[in-house]
Coordinates of C-alpha atoms and ligand atoms in Angstrom, one line a residue:
M1 CA 186.9 -18.3 10.5
S2 CA 183.5 -17.4 11.8
E3 CA 181.7 -17.2 15.2
K4 CA 181.4 -21.0 15.1
N5 CA 185.0 -21.5 14.0
P6 CA 187.0 -18.9 15.9
P7 CA 190.5 -18.2 14.5
L8 CA 193.3 -20.5 15.5
V9 CA 196.6 -18.8 16.4
W10 CA 200.2 -20.0 16.8
L11 CA 201.8 -18.7 20.0
N12 CA 205.3 -19.7 21.0
G13 CA 205.1 -23.1 19.3
H14 CA 201.5 -24.0 20.1
T15 CA 198.4 -23.8 18.0
M16 CA 195.3 -22.8 20.0
P17 CA 192.0 -20.9 19.6
L18 CA 192.5 -17.1 19.8
S19 CA 190.4 -16.9 22.9
E20 CA 192.9 -19.2 24.8
A21 CA 196.1 -17.4 23.7
R22 CA 197.8 -15.7 26.7
I23 CA 200.9 -13.7 27.2
S24 CA 202.5 -12.4 30.4
V25 CA 201.8 -8.8 31.6
L26 CA 205.6 -8.6 31.8
D27 CA 205.9 -9.2 28.0
R28 CA 208.0 -6.3 26.7
G29 CA 205.7 -5.9 23.7
F30 CA 202.9 -5.1 26.2
L31 CA 205.0 -2.9 28.5
F32 CA 207.2 -1.0 26.0
G33 CA 206.0 -1.8 22.5
D34 CA 209.3 -3.6 22.2
G35 CA 208.6 -5.7 19.2
V36 CA 208.2 -5.8 15.4
Y37 CA 205.5 -7.2 13.2
E38 CA 204.2 -8.0 9.7
V39 CA 200.8 -8.1 8.0
I40 CA 200.6 -10.5 5.1
S41 CA 197.6 -10.9 2.8
V42 CA 196.6 -14.5 1.8
Y43 CA 194.8 -15.0 -1.5
D44 CA 193.3 -18.4 -2.2
G45 CA 195.3 -19.9 0.6
K46 CA 198.6 -18.5 -0.6
P47 CA 200.5 -15.8 1.4
F48 CA 201.2 -13.0 -1.1
L49 CA 204.8 -11.8 -1.4
L50 CA 205.8 -13.9 1.6
D51 CA 209.5 -13.8 1.0
E52 CA 209.5 -10.0 0.8
H53 CA 207.5 -9.8 4.1
L54 CA 209.9 -12.2 5.8
R55 CA 212.9 -10.3 4.5
R56 CA 211.5 -7.1 6.0
L57 CA 210.7 -8.9 9.3
E58 CA 214.3 -10.0 9.5
R59 CA 215.5 -6.4 8.8
S60 CA 213.2 -5.0 11.5
M61 CA 214.4 -7.6 14.0
D62 CA 218.0 -6.7 13.2
A63 CA 217.3 -3.0 13.5
V64 CA 216.0 -3.4 17.0
R65 CA 218.6 -6.0 18.0
L66 CA 216.2 -8.9 18.3
G67 CA 217.6 -12.4 17.6
H68 CA 215.8 -14.3 14.9
P69 CA 213.6 -16.9 16.6
H70 CA 213.1 -18.8 13.4
D71 CA 214.8 -19.2 10.0
R72 CA 213.0 -18.4 6.8
D73 CA 211.8 -22.0 6.1
T74 CA 210.4 -22.4 9.6
W75 CA 208.5 -19.1 9.4
K76 CA 207.0 -20.4 6.1
Q77 CA 205.9 -23.6 7.8
I78 CA 204.4 -21.8 10.7
I79 CA 202.5 -19.4 8.5
D80 CA 201.4 -22.2 6.2
Q81 CA 200.1 -24.1 9.3
V82 CA 198.1 -21.1 10.5
V83 CA 196.6 -20.5 7.1
K84 CA 195.6 -24.1 6.7
A85 CA 194.2 -24.3 10.3
N86 CA 192.0 -21.4 9.4
G87 CA 190.6 -22.9 6.3
N88 CA 192.8 -21.4 3.5
G89 CA 190.9 -18.9 1.3
E90 CA 191.3 -15.2 1.9
Q91 CA 193.0 -14.2 5.1
S92 CA 195.2 -11.6 6.6
V93 CA 198.1 -13.0 8.7
Y94 CA 199.6 -11.0 11.5
V95 CA 203.1 -12.0 12.7
Q96 CA 204.5 -10.4 15.9
V97 CA 207.9 -10.9 17.6
T98 CA 208.6 -9.2 20.9
R99 CA 211.6 -9.2 23.2
G100 CA 209.7 -11.6 25.5
T101 CA 209.3 -11.3 29.2
A102 CA 211.7 -10.3 32.0
P103 CA 211.4 -10.9 35.7
L104 CA 210.8 -7.2 36.3
R105 CA 209.7 -4.1 34.3
D106 CA 213.1 -2.6 33.4
H107 CA 214.0 -0.7 30.2
K108 CA 217.2 -2.5 29.7
F109 CA 217.2 -5.7 27.6
P110 CA 216.7 -8.9 29.6
A111 CA 219.9 -10.9 30.0
N112 CA 218.7 -13.9 27.9
P113 CA 215.7 -12.7 25.9
K114 CA 213.4 -15.3 24.7
P115 CA 211.2 -13.7 22.0
T116 CA 207.4 -14.1 22.1
V117 CA 206.2 -15.1 18.7
L118 CA 202.6 -14.8 17.6
V119 CA 201.1 -15.7 14.2
M120 CA 197.4 -14.9 14.0
A121 CA 194.9 -15.0 11.1
S122 CA 191.9 -12.8 10.6
P123 CA 189.4 -12.9 7.8
G124 CA 190.6 -11.3 4.5
G125 CA 188.6 -10.9 1.4
P126 CA 188.4 -8.1 -1.2
V127 CA 188.6 -4.5 -0.2
S128 CA 185.2 -2.8 -0.2
Q129 CA 184.0 -2.2 -3.8
D130 CA 182.6 1.2 -2.7
L131 CA 186.1 2.3 -1.6
V132 CA 187.6 1.1 -4.8
N133 CA 185.0 2.8 -7.0
D134 CA 184.4 6.0 -5.0
G135 CA 187.9 6.5 -3.6
I136 CA 188.7 7.7 -0.1
R137 CA 189.1 11.0 1.8
A138 CA 192.4 12.0 3.4
V139 CA 193.8 14.8 5.5
I140 CA 197.3 16.1 5.7
L141 CA 198.8 15.9 9.1
D142 CA 202.3 16.6 10.5
D143 CA 204.4 13.5 10.8
I144 CA 205.0 13.3 14.6
R145 CA 206.7 9.9 14.5
W146 CA 210.2 8.9 15.5
E147 CA 213.1 8.8 13.0
Q148 CA 213.1 5.1 12.3
C149 CA 209.9 4.7 10.5
N150 CA 211.5 2.2 8.2
V151 CA 211.3 -0.3 11.1
K152 CA 207.9 -2.1 11.3
S153 CA 207.7 -1.7 15.0
T154 CA 204.6 -2.5 17.2
M155 CA 205.2 0.9 18.8
L156 CA 202.4 2.5 16.9
L157 CA 200.9 5.2 19.2
A158 CA 201.7 8.1 16.9
N159 CA 200.2 6.2 13.9
V160 CA 197.1 5.3 16.0
L161 CA 196.7 9.0 17.0
L162 CA 197.2 10.2 13.5
R163 CA 194.7 7.7 12.0
Q164 CA 192.1 8.6 14.6
Q165 CA 192.6 12.3 14.0
A166 CA 191.9 11.6 10.3
L167 CA 188.8 9.6 11.2
D168 CA 187.6 12.3 13.5
A169 CA 187.9 14.7 10.6
G170 CA 185.7 12.5 8.5
A171 CA 188.6 11.1 6.4
H172 CA 189.8 7.5 6.0
E173 CA 193.6 8.1 6.2
A174 CA 196.1 10.7 7.4
I175 CA 198.8 11.6 4.8
L176 CA 201.9 12.8 6.6
V177 CA 204.3 15.6 5.9
R178 CA 207.6 16.3 7.6
D179 CA 209.3 19.7 7.0
G180 CA 207.1 20.4 4.0
H181 CA 207.5 17.1 2.2
L182 CA 205.4 14.0 1.9
T183 CA 206.5 10.9 3.9
E184 CA 203.6 8.3 3.9
G185 CA 200.2 7.6 5.3
A186 CA 199.5 6.7 9.0
A187 CA 199.3 3.0 7.9
S188 CA 200.0 3.1 4.1
N189 CA 202.5 4.4 1.5
V190 CA 201.5 7.2 -0.8
F191 CA 201.8 7.7 -4.5
V192 CA 201.0 10.8 -6.5
V193 CA 200.6 11.3 -10.3
I194 CA 202.3 14.5 -11.5
G195 CA 202.4 15.3 -15.2
G196 CA 201.4 11.7 -15.9
V197 CA 204.4 10.3 -14.0
V198 CA 203.8 8.1 -10.9
V199 CA 205.8 9.5 -8.1
T200 CA 206.4 8.2 -4.6
P201 CA 209.0 9.3 -2.0
P202 CA 212.2 7.2 -1.9
N203 CA 212.7 4.7 0.8
S204 CA 214.5 6.2 3.8
D205 CA 214.2 6.2 7.6
E206 CA 211.1 8.5 7.2
L207 CA 208.8 5.8 5.8
L208 CA 208.1 2.1 5.8
P209 CA 209.5 0.3 2.7
G210 CA 206.1 -1.0 1.8
I211 CA 205.8 -4.4 0.1
T212 CA 202.8 -3.2 -1.8
R213 CA 204.6 0.0 -2.7
S214 CA 207.4 -1.8 -4.4
F215 CA 205.0 -4.3 -6.0
I216 CA 203.1 -1.4 -7.5
L217 CA 206.3 0.3 -8.8
G218 CA 207.2 -3.0 -10.5
L219 CA 203.7 -3.2 -12.1
C220 CA 204.0 0.3 -13.4
R221 CA 207.5 -0.3 -14.8
D222 CA 206.4 -3.6 -16.4
H223 CA 203.5 -1.8 -18.1
G224 CA 205.7 1.1 -19.3
V225 CA 204.2 3.7 -17.0
S226 CA 206.8 6.4 -16.1
C227 CA 207.7 6.2 -12.4
A228 CA 210.0 8.2 -10.1
E229 CA 211.1 7.7 -6.5
R230 CA 211.8 11.2 -5.4
G231 CA 210.9 13.8 -2.8
V232 CA 207.3 15.3 -3.1
S233 CA 206.7 18.7 -1.6
E234 CA 203.4 19.4 0.2
D235 CA 202.5 21.8 -2.7
E236 CA 203.0 19.1 -5.2
L237 CA 200.9 16.8 -3.1
R238 CA 198.1 19.3 -2.9
G239 CA 198.3 19.9 -6.7
A240 CA 198.7 16.2 -7.8
E241 CA 196.5 14.8 -10.6
E242 CA 196.0 11.6 -8.7
I243 CA 196.9 10.4 -5.2
W244 CA 196.8 6.8 -4.1
I245 CA 197.6 4.9 -0.9
S246 CA 198.9 1.4 -0.7
S247 CA 199.1 -1.3 1.9
S248 CA 198.9 -5.1 2.2
R249 CA 195.3 -4.9 3.6
K250 CA 194.0 -2.0 1.4
E251 CA 196.0 -3.0 -1.7
V252 CA 195.7 0.3 -3.6
L253 CA 193.0 2.9 -3.2
A254 CA 192.6 6.3 -4.8
V255 CA 192.4 9.4 -2.6
V256 CA 189.7 11.6 -4.2
N257 CA 189.5 14.3 -1.6
L258 CA 192.4 15.9 0.3
D259 CA 191.7 18.3 3.1
G260 CA 188.2 18.9 1.8
N261 CA 189.3 19.6 -1.8
S262 CA 188.8 17.3 -4.8
V263 CA 191.8 15.5 -6.1
G264 CA 191.7 15.7 -10.0
T265 CA 188.1 15.2 -11.0
G266 CA 187.1 14.0 -7.6
K267 CA 186.9 10.4 -8.9
P268 CA 189.6 7.7 -9.0
G269 CA 191.8 8.7 -11.9
P270 CA 192.7 6.8 -15.1
V271 CA 196.2 5.7 -13.9
F272 CA 194.8 4.4 -10.7
T273 CA 192.1 2.4 -12.6
K274 CA 194.8 0.7 -14.7
V275 CA 197.1 0.0 -11.7
F276 CA 194.2 -1.4 -9.7
Q277 CA 193.3 -3.8 -12.6
W278 CA 197.0 -4.9 -13.0
F279 CA 197.2 -5.5 -9.2
Q280 CA 194.1 -7.8 -9.3
E281 CA 195.4 -9.8 -12.2
A282 CA 198.9 -10.1 -10.7
K283 CA 197.7 -11.2 -7.2
R284 CA 195.7 -14.0 -8.8
A285 CA 198.6 -15.1 -10.9
A286 CA 201.1 -15.1 -8.1
Ligands
PDD1 N1 200.6 -1.3 7.7 N2 203.4 2.5 6.0 C1 202.9 2.3 7.2 C2 203.2 3.2 8.4 C3 202.2 1.1 7.4 O1 201.7 0.8 8.7 C4 201.9 0.2 6.3 C5 201.2 -1.1 6.5 C6 202.5 0.5 5.1 C7 202.3 -0.3 3.9 O2 203.2 -1.4 3.9 P1 202.8 -2.8 3.2 O3 202.5 -2.5 1.8 O4 204.1 -3.6 3.3 O5 201.6 -3.4 3.9 C8 203.2 1.7 5.0 C9 200.0 -2.6 8.0 C10 199.1 -3.2 6.9 C11 199.3 -2.5 9.3 O6 199.9 -2.0 10.2 O7 198.2 -3.1 9.5

C-alpha cells in the first residue's frame, strides 16, 4: 500500500481500489451508526488473534440483532484475500458490518435487511518507538457513553469527543471513569499496577472485552505475574505505580503522565517493560 498502490478493499463481495468503493447515503451505518466493526492487526501477512476477533464480531452482531452475513471460514477467506491483495506484511484490517440500506430513512429495522460488509486494509507497522520508550500522557474524563460498551459498535461519537478532548488537553488518550471507578480508555483498555499486581477492570457492559487486554492477561499469567480482574477506584488509578493502555493498533503503551502528574517515576515502569517484550515475542511466534 502506497500512493502508487492504493489500498484494495472488499465491499459486498467485490474487491476494488478504496477510491472506487461506494455505499448508499441510505446505508444505516451512515445514517444511524447502525453497525459493528473490528480492527485486526496483521503481522507478517498473518492476522493476529483472528478467531478471537471474529468471535467478538459475532457477539456484537448478535447483540444488535444483525444476521451473520458470513460464517467464520468465509470471513477468514475474505480477510486473507484483502491481506494478500494489499501485499501481506504489516497491516491493520478494518471489518464493518451495517444493517444495510432501506428505501427511506426510518429508525425501525428494514423488512429484509441486507447487511453492508466492508473489509479494508491500512498500513500497519510497529508502534512509534518514541511512544514505547517515553510513554504517553492521559487525562481522566467522565465516561459519557451508553450502557452497552461491550458491543463494538460503529456508533462512536462519545469516544470521538472524549479522544479529541484528551488531544486538546495535550494528552494522547482519555481514561474514563464512571461513578468513581475506572472503565477503559476512549479507544483502549486500561491496566494499572498496584502493589506489584497487574489489575484491570473485569469485563462488563461498561467496557469492550479487548482482545489485546485478554492476550496481555494471558501473557502475565504465563510468566507468573500476579493479575486481578477487579474494580479500580479513581483514587487507586491516580495512585497506581504503573498505568498502561492496550489495543490492537497500539498493542501496549505505558501512561507516564496522568492529568499533569507523573505516574510512578514518570517513565515506563518495570512491569510494562517486561510485558511489552513478551508481547513482541508472542506476536512474532503466533
Ligand atoms: N479500538 N476499548 C475501546 C473503546 C476500543 O475502541 C478498543 C479498540 C479497545 C481495545 O480493544 P482491542 O484490544 O480488541 O483492539 C478497548 C480499536 C482499535 C479502534 O476503534 O480503532
